[in-house]
Short mmCIF file of C-alpha atoms and ligand atoms in Angstrom, two decimals:
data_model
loop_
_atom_site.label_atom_id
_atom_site.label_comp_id
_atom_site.label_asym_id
_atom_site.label_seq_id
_atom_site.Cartn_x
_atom_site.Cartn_y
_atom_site.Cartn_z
CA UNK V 1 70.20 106.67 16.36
CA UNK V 2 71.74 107.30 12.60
CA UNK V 3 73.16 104.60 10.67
CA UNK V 4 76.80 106.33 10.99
CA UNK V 5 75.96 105.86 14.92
CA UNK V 6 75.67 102.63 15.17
CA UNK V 7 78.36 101.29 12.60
CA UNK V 8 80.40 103.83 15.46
CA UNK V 9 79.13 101.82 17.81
CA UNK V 10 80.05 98.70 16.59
CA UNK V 11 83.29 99.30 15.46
CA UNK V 12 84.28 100.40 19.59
CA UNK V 13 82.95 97.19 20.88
CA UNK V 14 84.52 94.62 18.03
CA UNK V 15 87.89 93.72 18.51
CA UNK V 16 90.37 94.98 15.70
CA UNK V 17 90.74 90.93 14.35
CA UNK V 18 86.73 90.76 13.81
CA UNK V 19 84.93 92.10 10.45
CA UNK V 20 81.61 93.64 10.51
CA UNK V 21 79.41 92.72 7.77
CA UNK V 22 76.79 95.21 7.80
CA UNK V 23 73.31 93.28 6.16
CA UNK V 24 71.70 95.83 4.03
CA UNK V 25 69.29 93.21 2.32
CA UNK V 26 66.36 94.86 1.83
CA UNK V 27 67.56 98.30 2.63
CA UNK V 28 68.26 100.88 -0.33
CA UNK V 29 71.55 102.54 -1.86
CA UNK V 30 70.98 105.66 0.22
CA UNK V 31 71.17 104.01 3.36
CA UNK V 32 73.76 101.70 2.61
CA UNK V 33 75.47 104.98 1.62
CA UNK V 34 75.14 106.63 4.87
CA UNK V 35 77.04 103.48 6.09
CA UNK V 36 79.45 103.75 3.90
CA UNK V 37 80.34 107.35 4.78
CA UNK V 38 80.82 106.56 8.11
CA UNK V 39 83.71 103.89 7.12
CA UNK V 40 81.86 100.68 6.14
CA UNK V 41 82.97 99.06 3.26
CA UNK V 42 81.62 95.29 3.42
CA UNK V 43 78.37 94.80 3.07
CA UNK V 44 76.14 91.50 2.92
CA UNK V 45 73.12 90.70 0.78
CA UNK V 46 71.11 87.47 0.74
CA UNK V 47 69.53 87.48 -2.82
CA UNK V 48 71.53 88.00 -6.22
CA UNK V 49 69.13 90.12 -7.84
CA UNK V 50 69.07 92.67 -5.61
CA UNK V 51 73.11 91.98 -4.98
CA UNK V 52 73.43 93.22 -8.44
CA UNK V 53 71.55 95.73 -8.75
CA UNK V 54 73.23 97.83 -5.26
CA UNK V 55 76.82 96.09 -6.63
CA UNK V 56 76.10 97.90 -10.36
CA UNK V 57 74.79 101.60 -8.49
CA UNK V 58 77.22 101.65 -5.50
CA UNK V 59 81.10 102.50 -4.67
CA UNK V 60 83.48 99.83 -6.30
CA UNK V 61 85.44 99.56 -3.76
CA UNK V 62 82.43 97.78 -1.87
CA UNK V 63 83.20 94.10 -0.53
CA UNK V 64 79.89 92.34 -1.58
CA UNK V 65 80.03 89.33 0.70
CA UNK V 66 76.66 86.55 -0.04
CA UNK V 67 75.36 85.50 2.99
CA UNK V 68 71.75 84.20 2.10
CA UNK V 69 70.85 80.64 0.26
CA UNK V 70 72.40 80.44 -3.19
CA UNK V 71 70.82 78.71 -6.44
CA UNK V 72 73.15 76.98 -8.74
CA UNK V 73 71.54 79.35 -11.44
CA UNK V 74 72.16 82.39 -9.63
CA UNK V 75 76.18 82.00 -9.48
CA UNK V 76 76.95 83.16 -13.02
CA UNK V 77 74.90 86.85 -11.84
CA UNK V 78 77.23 87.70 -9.02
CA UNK V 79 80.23 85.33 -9.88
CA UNK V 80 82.30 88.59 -11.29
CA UNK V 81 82.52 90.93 -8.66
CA UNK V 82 81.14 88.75 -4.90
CA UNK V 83 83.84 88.79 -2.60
CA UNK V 84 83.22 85.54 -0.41
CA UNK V 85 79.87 83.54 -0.33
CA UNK V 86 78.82 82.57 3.64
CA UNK V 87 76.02 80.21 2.34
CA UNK V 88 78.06 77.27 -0.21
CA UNK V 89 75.29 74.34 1.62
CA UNK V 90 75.99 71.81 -1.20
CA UNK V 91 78.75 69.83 -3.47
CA UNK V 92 76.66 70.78 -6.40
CA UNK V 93 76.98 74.79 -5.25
CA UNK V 94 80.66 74.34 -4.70
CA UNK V 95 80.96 72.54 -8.29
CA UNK V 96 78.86 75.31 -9.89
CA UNK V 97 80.89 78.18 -7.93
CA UNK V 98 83.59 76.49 -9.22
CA UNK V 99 82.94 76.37 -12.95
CA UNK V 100 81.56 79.56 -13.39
CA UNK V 101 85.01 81.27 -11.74
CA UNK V 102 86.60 78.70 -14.04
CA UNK V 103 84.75 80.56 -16.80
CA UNK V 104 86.16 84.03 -15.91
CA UNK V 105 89.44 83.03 -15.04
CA UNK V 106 89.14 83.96 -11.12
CA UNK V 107 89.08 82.22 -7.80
CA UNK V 108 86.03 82.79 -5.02
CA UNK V 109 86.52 82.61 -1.26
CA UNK V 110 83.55 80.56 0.18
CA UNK V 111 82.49 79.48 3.32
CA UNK V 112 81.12 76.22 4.46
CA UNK V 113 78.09 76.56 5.75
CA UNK V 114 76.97 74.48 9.28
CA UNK V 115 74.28 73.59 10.35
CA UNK V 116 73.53 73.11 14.64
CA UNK V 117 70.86 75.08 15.37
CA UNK V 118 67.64 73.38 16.56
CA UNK V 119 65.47 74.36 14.27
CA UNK V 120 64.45 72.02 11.36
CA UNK V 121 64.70 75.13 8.59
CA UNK V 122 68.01 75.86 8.96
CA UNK V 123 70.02 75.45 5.75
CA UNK V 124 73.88 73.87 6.08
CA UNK V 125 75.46 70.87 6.20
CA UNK V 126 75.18 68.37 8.91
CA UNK V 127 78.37 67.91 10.42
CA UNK V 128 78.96 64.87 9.47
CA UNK V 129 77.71 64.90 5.61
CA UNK V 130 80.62 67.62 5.87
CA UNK V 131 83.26 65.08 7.26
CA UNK V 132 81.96 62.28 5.04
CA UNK V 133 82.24 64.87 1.73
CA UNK V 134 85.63 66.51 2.66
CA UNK V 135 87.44 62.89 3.47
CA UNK V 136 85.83 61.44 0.15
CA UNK V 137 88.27 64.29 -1.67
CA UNK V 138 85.80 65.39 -4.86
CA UNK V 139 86.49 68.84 -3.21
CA UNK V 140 90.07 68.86 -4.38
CA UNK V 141 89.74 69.18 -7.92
CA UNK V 142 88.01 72.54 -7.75
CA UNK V 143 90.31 74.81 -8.14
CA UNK V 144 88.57 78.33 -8.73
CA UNK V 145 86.84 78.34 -5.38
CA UNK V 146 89.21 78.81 -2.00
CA UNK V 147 88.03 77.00 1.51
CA UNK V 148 88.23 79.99 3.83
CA UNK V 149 86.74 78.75 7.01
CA UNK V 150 82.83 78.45 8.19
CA UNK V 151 79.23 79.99 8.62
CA UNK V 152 76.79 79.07 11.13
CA UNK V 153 73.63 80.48 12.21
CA UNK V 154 72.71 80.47 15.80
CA UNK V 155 69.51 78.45 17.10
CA UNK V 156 66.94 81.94 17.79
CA UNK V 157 66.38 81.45 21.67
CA UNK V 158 67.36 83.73 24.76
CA UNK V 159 69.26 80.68 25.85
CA UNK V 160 72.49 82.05 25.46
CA UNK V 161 74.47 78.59 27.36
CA UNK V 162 72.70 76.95 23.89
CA UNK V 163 73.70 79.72 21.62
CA UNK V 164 77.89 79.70 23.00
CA UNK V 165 77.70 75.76 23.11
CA UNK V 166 76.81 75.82 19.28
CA UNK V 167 79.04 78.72 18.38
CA UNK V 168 81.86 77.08 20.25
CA UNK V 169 81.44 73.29 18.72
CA UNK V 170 81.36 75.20 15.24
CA UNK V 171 84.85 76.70 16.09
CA UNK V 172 85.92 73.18 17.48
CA UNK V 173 85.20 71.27 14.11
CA UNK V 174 86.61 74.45 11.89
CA UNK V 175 90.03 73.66 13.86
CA UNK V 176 89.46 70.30 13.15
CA UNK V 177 88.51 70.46 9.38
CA UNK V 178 91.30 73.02 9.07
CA UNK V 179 94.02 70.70 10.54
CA UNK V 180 92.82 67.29 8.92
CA UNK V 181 91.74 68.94 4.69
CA UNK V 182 93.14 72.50 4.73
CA UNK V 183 95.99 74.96 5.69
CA UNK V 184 96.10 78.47 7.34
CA UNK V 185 93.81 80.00 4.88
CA UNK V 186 91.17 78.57 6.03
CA UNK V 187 90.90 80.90 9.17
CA UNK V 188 87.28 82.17 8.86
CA UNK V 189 84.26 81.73 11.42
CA UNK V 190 81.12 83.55 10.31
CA UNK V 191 79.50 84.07 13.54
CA UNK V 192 76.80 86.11 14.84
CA UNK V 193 74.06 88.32 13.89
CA UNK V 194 72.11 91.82 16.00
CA UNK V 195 71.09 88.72 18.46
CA UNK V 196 74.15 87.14 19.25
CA UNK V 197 77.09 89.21 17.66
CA UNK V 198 78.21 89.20 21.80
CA UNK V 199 78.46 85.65 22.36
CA UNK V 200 79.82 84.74 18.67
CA UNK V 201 83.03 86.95 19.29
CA UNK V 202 83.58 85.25 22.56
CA UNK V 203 83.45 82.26 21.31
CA UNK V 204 85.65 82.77 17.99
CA UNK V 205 84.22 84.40 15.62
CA UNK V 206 85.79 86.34 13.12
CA UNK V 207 82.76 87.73 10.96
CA UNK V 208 80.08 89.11 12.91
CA UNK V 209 76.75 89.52 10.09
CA UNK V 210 74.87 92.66 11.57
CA UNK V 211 71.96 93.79 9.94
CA UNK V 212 68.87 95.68 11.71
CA UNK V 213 71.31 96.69 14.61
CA UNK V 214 72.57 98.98 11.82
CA UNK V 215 69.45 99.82 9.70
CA UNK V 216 66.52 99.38 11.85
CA UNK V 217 63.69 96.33 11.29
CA UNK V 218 63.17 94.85 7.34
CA UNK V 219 60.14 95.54 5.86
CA UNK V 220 60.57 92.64 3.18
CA UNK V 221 57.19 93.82 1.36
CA UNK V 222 58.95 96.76 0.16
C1 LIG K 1 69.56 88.65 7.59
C2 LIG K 1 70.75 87.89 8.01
C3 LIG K 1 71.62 88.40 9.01
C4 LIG K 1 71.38 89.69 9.75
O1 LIG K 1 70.40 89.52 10.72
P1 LIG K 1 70.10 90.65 11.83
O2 LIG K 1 69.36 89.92 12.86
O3 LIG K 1 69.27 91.69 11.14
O4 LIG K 1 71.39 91.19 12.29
C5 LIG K 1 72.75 87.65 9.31
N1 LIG K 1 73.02 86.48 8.68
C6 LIG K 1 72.20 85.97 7.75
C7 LIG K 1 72.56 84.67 7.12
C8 LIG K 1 71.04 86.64 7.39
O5 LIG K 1 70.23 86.13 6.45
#
């Protein structure tokens, strides 16, 4: 099936209210072009380099969204033109996003980054290094970065009852960071990838990241 057919595809099943990220990391211009004539316009990368290198070839009117882990030294490279960053894992990211939008006179939407899956390689905070940083108030002072919600990635296992009970305690402590730090801006969940895309809207999620649903397997030798 084409590219076109499948962002077609996607776009029946997803509820109006939910916004498909289509992951073209590793994938080329031409393909992420095909997408693009069949309607897509946001599109997630995980590493700035090759970010800015589709960003500088490609359609401005692209939404460039960062899903993948971030180095402090990589902000300044994609600071300009990202539209939100999924992967902010760290006060020092968040103080870095901050300064180098600071620098250019513009504010970035980020995502907090949570981590429940099982598996030890997941990046994220812990839940409750998240509570413990957002109650101590550092946070506040930043004011070139905007708190729009949160970004989990599922444990990878079949058991779906493990995949909704994480995807549903992730929505559970967004209400609950959103209620006791933030206001109604901060109304993201970034939920759900080929895998689980299903489950995450079910449970809440408002950003569904869908990659080789769309383009096929990544061959990251390329
Ligand atoms: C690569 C990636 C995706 C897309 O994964 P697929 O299984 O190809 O849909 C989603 N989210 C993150 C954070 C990723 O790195």
């Amino acid at each position: 099936m084409s590219i076109i057919s499948k962002i077609e595809e996607l776009n029946r099943e997803l509820p109006t209210s939910v916004t498909l990220v289509a992951v073209s990391k590793t994938h080329s211009a031409q393909e992420i072009m095909e997408a693009y004539s069949g309607g897509q316009r946001v599109f997630g990368e995980s590493r700035p380099q090759e970010m800015c290198a589709k960003q500088e070839e490609l359609p401005a009117d692209i939404e460039w969204h960062m899903i993948g882990h971030l180095q402090r030294n990589k902000v300044r490279s994609i600071i300009s033109f990202v539209s939100l960053i999924h992967s902010v894992d760290s006060a020092r990211l968040l103080e870095a996003i901050d300064a180098e939008a600071s620098r250019i006179e513009r504010v970035v939407d980020v995502l907090l980054e949570v981590r429940v899956a099982q598996e030890e390689s997941k990046a994220g905070w812990e839940e409750n290094e998240l509570r413990n940083y957002l109650s101590g108030g550092k946070w506040r002072v930043l004011k070139n970065v905007r708190f729009r919600g949160l970004m989990t990635i599922g444990s990878n296992t079949d058991d779906n009852e493990q995949i909704c009970s994480e995807f549903t305690h992730v929505r559970d402590l967004k209400a609950e960071l959103q209620t006791a730090f933030f206001d109604d801006s901060f109304d993201i969940l970034s939920m759900g990838m080929t895998s689980d895309y299903a489950l995450a809207v079910e449970s809440g999620s408002t950003i569904v990241r869908v990659g080789s649903m769309i383009f096929g397997e990544r061959d990251y030798k390329k």
